Coordinates of C-alpha atoms and ligand atoms in Angstrom, one line a residue:
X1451 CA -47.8 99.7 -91.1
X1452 CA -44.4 98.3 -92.0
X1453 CA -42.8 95.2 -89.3
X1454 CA -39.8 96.8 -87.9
X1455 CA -36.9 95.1 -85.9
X1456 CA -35.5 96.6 -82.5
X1457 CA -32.8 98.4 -84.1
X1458 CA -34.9 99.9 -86.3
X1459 CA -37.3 101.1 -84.7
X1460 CA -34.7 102.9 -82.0
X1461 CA -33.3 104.9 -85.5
X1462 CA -36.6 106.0 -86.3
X1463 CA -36.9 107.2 -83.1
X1464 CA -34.1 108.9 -82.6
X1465 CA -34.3 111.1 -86.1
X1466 CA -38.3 111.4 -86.0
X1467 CA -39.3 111.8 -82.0
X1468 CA -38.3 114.7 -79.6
X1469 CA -36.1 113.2 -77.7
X1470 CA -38.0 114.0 -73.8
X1471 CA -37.8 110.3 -72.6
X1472 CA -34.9 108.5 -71.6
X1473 CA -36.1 105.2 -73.1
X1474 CA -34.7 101.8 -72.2
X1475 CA -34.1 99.6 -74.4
X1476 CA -37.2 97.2 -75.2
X1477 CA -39.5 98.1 -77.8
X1478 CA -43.0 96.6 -76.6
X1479 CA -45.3 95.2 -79.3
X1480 CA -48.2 93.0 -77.6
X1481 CA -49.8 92.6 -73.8
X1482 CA -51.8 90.2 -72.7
X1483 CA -53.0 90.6 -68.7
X1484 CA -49.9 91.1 -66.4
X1485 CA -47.7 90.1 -69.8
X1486 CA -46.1 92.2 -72.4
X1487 CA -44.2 91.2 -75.2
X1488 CA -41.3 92.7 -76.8
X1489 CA -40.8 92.9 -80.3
X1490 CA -38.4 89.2 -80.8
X1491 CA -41.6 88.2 -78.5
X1492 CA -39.4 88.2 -75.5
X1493 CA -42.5 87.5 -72.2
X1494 CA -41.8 90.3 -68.8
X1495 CA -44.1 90.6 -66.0
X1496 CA -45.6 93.9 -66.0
X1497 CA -45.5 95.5 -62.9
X1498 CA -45.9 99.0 -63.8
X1499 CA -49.0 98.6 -65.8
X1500 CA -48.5 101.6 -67.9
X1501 CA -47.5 103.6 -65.1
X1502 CA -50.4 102.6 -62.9
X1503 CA -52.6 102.9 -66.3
X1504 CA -53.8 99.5 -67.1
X1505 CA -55.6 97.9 -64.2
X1506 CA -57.2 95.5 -65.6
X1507 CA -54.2 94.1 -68.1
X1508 CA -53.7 94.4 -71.4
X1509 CA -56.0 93.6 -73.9
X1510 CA -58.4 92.7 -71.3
X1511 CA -61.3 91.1 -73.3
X1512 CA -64.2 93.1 -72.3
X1513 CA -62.8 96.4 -72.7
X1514 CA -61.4 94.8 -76.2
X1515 CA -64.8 94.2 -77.2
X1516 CA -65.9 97.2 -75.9
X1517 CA -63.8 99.6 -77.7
X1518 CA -63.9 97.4 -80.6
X1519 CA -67.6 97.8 -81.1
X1520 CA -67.6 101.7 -80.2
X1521 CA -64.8 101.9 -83.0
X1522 CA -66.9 100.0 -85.6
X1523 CA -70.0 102.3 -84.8
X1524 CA -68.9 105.8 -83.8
X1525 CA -65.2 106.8 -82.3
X1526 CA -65.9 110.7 -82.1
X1527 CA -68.6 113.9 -81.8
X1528 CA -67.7 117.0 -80.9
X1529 CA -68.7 118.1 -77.7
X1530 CA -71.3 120.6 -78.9
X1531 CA -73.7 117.6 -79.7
X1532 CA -74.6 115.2 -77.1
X1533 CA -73.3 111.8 -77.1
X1534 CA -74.5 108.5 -75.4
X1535 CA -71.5 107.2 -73.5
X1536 CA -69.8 110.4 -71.7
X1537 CA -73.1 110.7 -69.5
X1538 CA -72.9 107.3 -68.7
X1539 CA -69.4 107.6 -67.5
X1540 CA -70.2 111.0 -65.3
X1541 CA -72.8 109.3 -64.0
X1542 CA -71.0 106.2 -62.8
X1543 CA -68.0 108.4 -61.5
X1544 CA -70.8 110.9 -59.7
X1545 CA -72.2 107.5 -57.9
X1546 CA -68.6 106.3 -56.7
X1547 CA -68.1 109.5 -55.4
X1548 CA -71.0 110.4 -53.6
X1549 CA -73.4 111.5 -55.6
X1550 CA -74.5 115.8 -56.4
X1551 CA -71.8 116.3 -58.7
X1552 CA -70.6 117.4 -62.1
X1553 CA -68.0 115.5 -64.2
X1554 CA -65.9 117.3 -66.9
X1555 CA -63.8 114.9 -69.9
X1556 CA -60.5 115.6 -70.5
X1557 CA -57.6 113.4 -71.8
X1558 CA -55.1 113.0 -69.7
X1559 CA -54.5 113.3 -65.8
X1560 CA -52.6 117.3 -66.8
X1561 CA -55.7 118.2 -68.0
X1562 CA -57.8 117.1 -65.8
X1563 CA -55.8 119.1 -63.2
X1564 CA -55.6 121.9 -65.5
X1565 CA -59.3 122.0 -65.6
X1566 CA -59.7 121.8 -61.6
X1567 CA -57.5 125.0 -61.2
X1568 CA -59.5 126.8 -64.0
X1569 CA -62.8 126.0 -62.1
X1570 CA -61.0 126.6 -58.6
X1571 CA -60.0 130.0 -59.8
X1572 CA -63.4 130.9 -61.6
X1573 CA -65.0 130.0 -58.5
X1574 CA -62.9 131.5 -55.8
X1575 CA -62.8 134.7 -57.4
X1576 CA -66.7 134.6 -58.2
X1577 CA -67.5 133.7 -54.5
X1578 CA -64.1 136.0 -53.1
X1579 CA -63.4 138.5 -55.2
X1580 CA -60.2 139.1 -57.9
X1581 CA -57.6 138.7 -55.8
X1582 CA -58.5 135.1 -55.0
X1583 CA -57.0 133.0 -57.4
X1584 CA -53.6 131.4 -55.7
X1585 CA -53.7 127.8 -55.2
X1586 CA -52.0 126.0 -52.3
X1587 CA -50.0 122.4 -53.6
X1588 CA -47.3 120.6 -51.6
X1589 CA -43.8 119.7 -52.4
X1590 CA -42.9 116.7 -54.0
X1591 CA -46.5 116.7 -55.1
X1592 CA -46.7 116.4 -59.4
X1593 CA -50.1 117.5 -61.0
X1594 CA -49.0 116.8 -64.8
X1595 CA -46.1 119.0 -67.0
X1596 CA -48.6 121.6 -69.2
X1597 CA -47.4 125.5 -67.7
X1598 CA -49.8 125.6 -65.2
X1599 CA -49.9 121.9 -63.9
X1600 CA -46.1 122.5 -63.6
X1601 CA -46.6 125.4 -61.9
X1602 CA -48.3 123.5 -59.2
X1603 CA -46.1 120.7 -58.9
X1604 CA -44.1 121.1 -55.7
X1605 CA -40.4 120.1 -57.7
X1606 CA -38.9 123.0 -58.0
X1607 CA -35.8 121.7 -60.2
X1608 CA -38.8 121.0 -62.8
X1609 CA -39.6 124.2 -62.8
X1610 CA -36.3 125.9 -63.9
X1611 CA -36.4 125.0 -67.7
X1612 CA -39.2 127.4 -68.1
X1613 CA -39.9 130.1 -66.2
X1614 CA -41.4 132.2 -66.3
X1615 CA -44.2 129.5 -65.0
X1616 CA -48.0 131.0 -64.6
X1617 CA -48.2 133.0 -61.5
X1618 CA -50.5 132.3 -58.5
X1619 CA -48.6 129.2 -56.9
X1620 CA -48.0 128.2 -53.8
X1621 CA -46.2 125.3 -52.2
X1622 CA -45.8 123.7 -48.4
X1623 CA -43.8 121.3 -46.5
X1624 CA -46.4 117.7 -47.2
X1625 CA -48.2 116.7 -44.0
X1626 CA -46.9 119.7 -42.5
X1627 CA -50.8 121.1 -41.1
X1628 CA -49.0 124.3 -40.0
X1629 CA -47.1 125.5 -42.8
X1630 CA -50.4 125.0 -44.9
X1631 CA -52.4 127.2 -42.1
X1632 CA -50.0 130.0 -42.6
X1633 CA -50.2 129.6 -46.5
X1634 CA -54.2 129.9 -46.3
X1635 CA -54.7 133.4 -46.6
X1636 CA -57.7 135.1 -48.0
X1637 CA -56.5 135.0 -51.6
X1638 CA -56.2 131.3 -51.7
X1639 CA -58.9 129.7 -53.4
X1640 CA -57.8 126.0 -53.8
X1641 CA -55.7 123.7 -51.5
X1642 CA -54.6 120.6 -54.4
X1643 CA -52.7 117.4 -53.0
X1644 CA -52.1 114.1 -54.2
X1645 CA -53.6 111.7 -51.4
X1646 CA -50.5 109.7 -51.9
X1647 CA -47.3 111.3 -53.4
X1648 CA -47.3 109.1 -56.4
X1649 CA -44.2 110.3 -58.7
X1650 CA -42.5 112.0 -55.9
X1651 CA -41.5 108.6 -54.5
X1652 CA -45.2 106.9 -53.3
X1653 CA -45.6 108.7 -49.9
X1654 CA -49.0 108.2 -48.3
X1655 CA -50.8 111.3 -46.6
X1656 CA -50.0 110.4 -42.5
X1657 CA -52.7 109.2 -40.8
X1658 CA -54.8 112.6 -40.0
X1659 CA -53.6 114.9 -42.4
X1660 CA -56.5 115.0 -44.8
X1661 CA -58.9 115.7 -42.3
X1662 CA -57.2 118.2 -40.9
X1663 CA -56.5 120.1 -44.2
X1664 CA -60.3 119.6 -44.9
X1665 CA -61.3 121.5 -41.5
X1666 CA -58.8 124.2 -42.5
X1667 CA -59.9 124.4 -46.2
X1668 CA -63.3 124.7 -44.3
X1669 CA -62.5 127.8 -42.4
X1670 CA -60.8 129.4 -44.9
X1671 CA -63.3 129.1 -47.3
X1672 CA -60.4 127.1 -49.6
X1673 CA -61.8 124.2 -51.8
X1674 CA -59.6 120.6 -51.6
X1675 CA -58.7 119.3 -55.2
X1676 CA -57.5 116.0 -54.8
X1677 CA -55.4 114.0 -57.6
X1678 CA -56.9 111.0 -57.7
X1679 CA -54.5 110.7 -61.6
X1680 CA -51.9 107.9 -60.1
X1681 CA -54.3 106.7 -56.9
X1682 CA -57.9 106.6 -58.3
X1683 CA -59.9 103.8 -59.3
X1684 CA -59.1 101.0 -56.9
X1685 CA -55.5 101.6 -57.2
X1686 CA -54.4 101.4 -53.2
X1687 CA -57.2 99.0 -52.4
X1688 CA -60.3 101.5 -52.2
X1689 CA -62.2 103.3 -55.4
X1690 CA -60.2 106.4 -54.6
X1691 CA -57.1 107.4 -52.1
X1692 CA -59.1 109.8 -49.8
X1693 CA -60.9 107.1 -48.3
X1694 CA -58.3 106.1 -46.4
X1695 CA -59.1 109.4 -44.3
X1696 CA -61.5 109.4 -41.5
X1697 CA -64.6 111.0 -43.7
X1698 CA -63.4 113.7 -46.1
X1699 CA -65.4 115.0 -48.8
X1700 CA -63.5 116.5 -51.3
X1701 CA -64.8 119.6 -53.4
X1702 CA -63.0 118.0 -56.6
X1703 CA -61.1 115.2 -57.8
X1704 CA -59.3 114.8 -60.6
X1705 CA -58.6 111.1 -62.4
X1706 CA -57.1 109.7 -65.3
X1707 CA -54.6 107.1 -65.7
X1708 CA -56.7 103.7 -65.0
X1709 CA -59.9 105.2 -66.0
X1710 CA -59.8 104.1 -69.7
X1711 CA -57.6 100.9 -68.9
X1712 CA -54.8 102.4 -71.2
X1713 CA -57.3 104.7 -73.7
X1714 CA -56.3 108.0 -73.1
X1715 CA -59.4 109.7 -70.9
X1716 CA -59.2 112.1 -67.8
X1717 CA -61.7 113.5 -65.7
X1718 CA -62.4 116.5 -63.0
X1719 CA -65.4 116.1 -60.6
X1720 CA -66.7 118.8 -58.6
X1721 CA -69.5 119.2 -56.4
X1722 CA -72.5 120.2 -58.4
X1723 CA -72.4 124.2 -56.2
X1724 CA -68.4 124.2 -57.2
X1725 CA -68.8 122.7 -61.4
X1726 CA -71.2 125.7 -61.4
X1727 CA -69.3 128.0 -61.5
X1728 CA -68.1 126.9 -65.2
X1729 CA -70.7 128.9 -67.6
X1730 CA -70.7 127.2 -71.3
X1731 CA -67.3 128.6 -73.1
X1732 CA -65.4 128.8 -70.0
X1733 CA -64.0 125.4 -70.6
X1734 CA -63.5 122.7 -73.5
X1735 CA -62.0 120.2 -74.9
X1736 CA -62.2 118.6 -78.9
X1737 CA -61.9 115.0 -77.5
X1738 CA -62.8 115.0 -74.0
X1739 CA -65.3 112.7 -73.3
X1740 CA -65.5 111.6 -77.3
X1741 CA -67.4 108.2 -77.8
X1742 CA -64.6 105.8 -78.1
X1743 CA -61.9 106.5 -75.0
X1744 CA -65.9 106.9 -73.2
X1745 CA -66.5 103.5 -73.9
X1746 CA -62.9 102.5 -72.4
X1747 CA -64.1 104.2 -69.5
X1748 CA -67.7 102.6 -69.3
X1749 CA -66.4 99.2 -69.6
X1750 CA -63.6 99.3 -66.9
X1751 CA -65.8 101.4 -64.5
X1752 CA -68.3 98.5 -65.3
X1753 CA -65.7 95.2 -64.8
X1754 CA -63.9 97.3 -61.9
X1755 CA -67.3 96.9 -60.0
X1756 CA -68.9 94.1 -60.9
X1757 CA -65.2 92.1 -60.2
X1758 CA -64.5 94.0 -57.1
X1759 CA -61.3 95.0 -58.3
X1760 CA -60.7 97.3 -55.8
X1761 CA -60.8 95.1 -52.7
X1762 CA -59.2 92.5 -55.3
X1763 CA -56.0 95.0 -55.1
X1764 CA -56.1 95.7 -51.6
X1765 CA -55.5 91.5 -50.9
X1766 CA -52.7 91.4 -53.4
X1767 CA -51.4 94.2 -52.5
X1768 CA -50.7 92.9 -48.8
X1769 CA -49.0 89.7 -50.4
X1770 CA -46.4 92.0 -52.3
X1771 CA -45.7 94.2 -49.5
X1772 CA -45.1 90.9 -47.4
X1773 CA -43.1 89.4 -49.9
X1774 CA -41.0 92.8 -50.6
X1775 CA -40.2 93.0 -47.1
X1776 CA -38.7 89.7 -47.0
X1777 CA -36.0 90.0 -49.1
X1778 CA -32.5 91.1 -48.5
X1779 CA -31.5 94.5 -49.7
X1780 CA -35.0 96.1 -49.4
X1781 CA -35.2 98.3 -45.4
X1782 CA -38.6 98.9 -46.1
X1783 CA -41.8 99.3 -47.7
X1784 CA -44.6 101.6 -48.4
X1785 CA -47.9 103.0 -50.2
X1786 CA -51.0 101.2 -50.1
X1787 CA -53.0 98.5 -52.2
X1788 CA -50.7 98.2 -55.2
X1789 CA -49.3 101.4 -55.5
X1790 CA -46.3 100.3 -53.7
X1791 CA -42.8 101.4 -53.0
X1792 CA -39.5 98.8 -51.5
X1793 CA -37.1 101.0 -50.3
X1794 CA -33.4 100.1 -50.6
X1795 CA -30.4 100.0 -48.9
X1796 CA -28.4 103.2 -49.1
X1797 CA -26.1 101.4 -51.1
X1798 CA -28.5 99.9 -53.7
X1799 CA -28.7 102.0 -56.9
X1800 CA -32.4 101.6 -57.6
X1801 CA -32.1 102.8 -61.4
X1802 CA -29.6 99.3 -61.9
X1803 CA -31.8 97.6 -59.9
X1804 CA -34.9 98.2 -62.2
X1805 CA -32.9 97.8 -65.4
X1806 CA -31.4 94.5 -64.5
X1807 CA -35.2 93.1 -63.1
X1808 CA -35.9 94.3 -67.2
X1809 CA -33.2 92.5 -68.7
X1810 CA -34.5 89.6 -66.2
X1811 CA -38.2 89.7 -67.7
X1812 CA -39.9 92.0 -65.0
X1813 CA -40.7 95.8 -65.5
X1814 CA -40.7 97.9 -62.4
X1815 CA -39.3 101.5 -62.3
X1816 CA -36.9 103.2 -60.1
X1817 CA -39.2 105.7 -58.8
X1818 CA -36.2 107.6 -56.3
X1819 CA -32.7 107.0 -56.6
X1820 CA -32.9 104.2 -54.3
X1821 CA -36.9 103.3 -54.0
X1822 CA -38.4 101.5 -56.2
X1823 CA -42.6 101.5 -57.4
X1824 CA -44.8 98.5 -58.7
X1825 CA -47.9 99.5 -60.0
X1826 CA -49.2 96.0 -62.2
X1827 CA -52.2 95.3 -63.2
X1828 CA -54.6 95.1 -60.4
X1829 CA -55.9 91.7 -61.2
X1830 CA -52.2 90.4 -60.8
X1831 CA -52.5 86.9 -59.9
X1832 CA -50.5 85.1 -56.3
X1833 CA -48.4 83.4 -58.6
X1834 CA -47.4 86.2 -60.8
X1835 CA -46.5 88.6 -57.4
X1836 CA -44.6 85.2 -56.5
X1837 CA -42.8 85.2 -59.4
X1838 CA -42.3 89.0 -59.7
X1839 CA -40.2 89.0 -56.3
X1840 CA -38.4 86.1 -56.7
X1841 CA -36.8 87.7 -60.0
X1842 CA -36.3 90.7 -58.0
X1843 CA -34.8 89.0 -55.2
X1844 CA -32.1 87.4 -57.8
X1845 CA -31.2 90.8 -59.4
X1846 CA -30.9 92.1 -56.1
X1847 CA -28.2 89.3 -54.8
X1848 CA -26.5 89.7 -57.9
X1849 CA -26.1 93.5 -57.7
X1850 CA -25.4 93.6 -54.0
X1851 CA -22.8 90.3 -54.4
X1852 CA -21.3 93.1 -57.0
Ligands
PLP2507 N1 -51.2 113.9 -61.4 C1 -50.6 112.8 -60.9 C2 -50.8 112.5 -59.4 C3 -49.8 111.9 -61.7 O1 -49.2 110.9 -61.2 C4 -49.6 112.3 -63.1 C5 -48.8 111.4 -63.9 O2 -48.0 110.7 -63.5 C6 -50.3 113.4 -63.6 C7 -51.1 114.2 -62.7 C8 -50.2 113.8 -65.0 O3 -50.9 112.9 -65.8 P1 -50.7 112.9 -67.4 O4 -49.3 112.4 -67.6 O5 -51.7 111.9 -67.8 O6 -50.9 114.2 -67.9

């Protein structure tokens, strides 16, 4: 691999890449915990992790070693042999959630959604007949961008580009227990919601709302997918976002993001009498669940416990929250653990904002026009969340001192 400068590398991208992402403009060539650095070794604080991917860091030892090991010994199988790691995983996820059910590997948080409507359609129409196959999402909601994950996502502007999108979607006003009674009818066989609206701006289910939508998923014979991509894993300060509700059970959750610390894995869980539904052919994937991003998984699932890291995040994530809602410029504040949101004043242009904290050495994003998210590593130290404001709180003097 040749060493290539900045400028470089932003040709190369720009005659060789599909140009779908905006990039700004850093180039990111090393990470180390809560640090990355750029390629003229330039240090930020990493409060994005990836997009609330890498939750332990980067190149946290452990999973280093870990993946390092699997690599020198075997990185792939295909899925019509067994292998020794992906049980391991499903196992571990199965346990954190309960216990009696079924795991299937994916890569990525789309597909792990993707598979959850596949089994939410094979089942309902098993258990319900043909005609129940629709599948009940909210708006501002986003469940990945393959057809069919787009489909569900409640963003309709998203959805212009490409219709016509796969048919048997339905969406309803979030936390609105009314509109979503009227919407289950007897062909729906799925209700799917994020417990907290991640990309749609970080806004947490109210207080009540997944318990009611479980007692009407209950009556109306709907199962409740949650997407647990952006919240699960110790995320907002628990092992996954629904247990912030008083006692829900979901039917099946869907995770990806944090679960390989930054190696690309996904996963659906359903309960054991819902995952068998799925007969052998009915789903697959070539990688899903292959040795290597399995041993990712293994090792974070194992650190993630052992460390606490959950309860780790919840603490720090009452610091920022604290700290975010003391500084000038920011009206309020939101999401739990550390996925977290500061809300600006209507006159603060978050997408400035989040590009001058970048030129400043911090990466955050602009997650609204004028909100923006912090998702860092979730063994972020004190003294990095200290640091991490007070660079925010100079960007945002300077832009609101014009
Ligand atoms: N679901 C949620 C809640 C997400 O936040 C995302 C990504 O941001 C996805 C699904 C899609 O995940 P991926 O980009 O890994 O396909």
């Amino acid at each position: 691999m040749s060493t290539l400068d900045f400028d470089q590398i932003v040709a190369l991208d720009a005659e060789h890449v599909m140009g779908t992402y905006a990039r700004l403009p850093v180039a990111f060539v090393r990470g180390d915990g809560t640090r990355l650095y750029d390629v003229d070794g330039r240090e930020y604080l990493d409060f994005l992790g990836g997009l609330a991917v890498v939750s332990l860091g980067h190149a946290h030892p452990e999973i280093t070693a870990a993946v390092a090991q699997q690599a020198a010994t075997l990185v792939h199988v295909s899925n019509l042999y067994y292998n020794a790691v992906q049980p391991q995983v499903a196992a571990t996820l199965d346990r954190l959630l309960g216990g009696d059910g079924r795991v299937f590997f994916a890569n990525s948080g789309a597909e792990a959604n993707e598979c959850a409507i596949k089994l939410a359609r094979r089942h309902g129409q098993l258990h319900g007949g043909p005609e129940r196959y629709h599948v009940v999402s909210a708006y501002g909601s986003f469940h990945g961008r393959t057809l069919t994950t787009l489909a569900a996502t409640g963003q309709p502007q998203k959805h212009e580009a490409f219709q016509p999108l796969p048919s048997g979607f339905r969406h309803v006003a979030f936390a609105d227990c009314d509109a979503l009674e009227v919407a289950l009818d007897e062909r729906v066989c799925a209700v799917l919601l994020e417990p907290v609206q991640g990309e749609g701006g970080v806004h947490p289910a109210p207080p009540g709302y997944l318990e009611a939508v479980r007692r009407l998923c209950d009556e109306r014979e709907a199962l409740l997918i949650l997407d647990e991509v952006q919240t699960g894993l110790g995320r907002t300060g628990r092992w996954f976002g629904f247990e912030h509700a008083d006692g829900v059970r979901p039917d099946v959750v869907t995770m990806a993001k944090a679960l390989g610390n930054g190696m690309p894995i996904g996963a659906c869980w359903a309960r054991a009498g819902v995952a068998a539904s799925f007969r052998p052919g009915d789903h697959a994937s070539t990688f899903g669940g292959q040795p290597l991003a399995a041993r990712a998984a293994l090792a974070t699932l194992e650190v993630m416990e052992r460390d606490d890291v959950p309860a780790r995040a919840e603490r720090a994530g009452e610091r920022l929250t604290k700290r975010l809602l003391a500084l000038r410029g920011v009206t309020d504040v939101r999401g739990p653990g550390l996925l977290v949101a500061a809300q600006l004043a209507a006159d603060v242009d978050a997408g400035v904002v989040a590009r001058r904290c970048l030129d400043a050495g911090l990466v955050i994003n602009a997650v609204t026009p004028t909100a923006l998210r912090f998702a860092p590593p979730l063994l972020v130290t004190d003294d990095e969340i200290d640091r991490a404001v007070a660079l925010l709180e100079q960007v945002l003097d300077e832009v609101m001192n014009g």
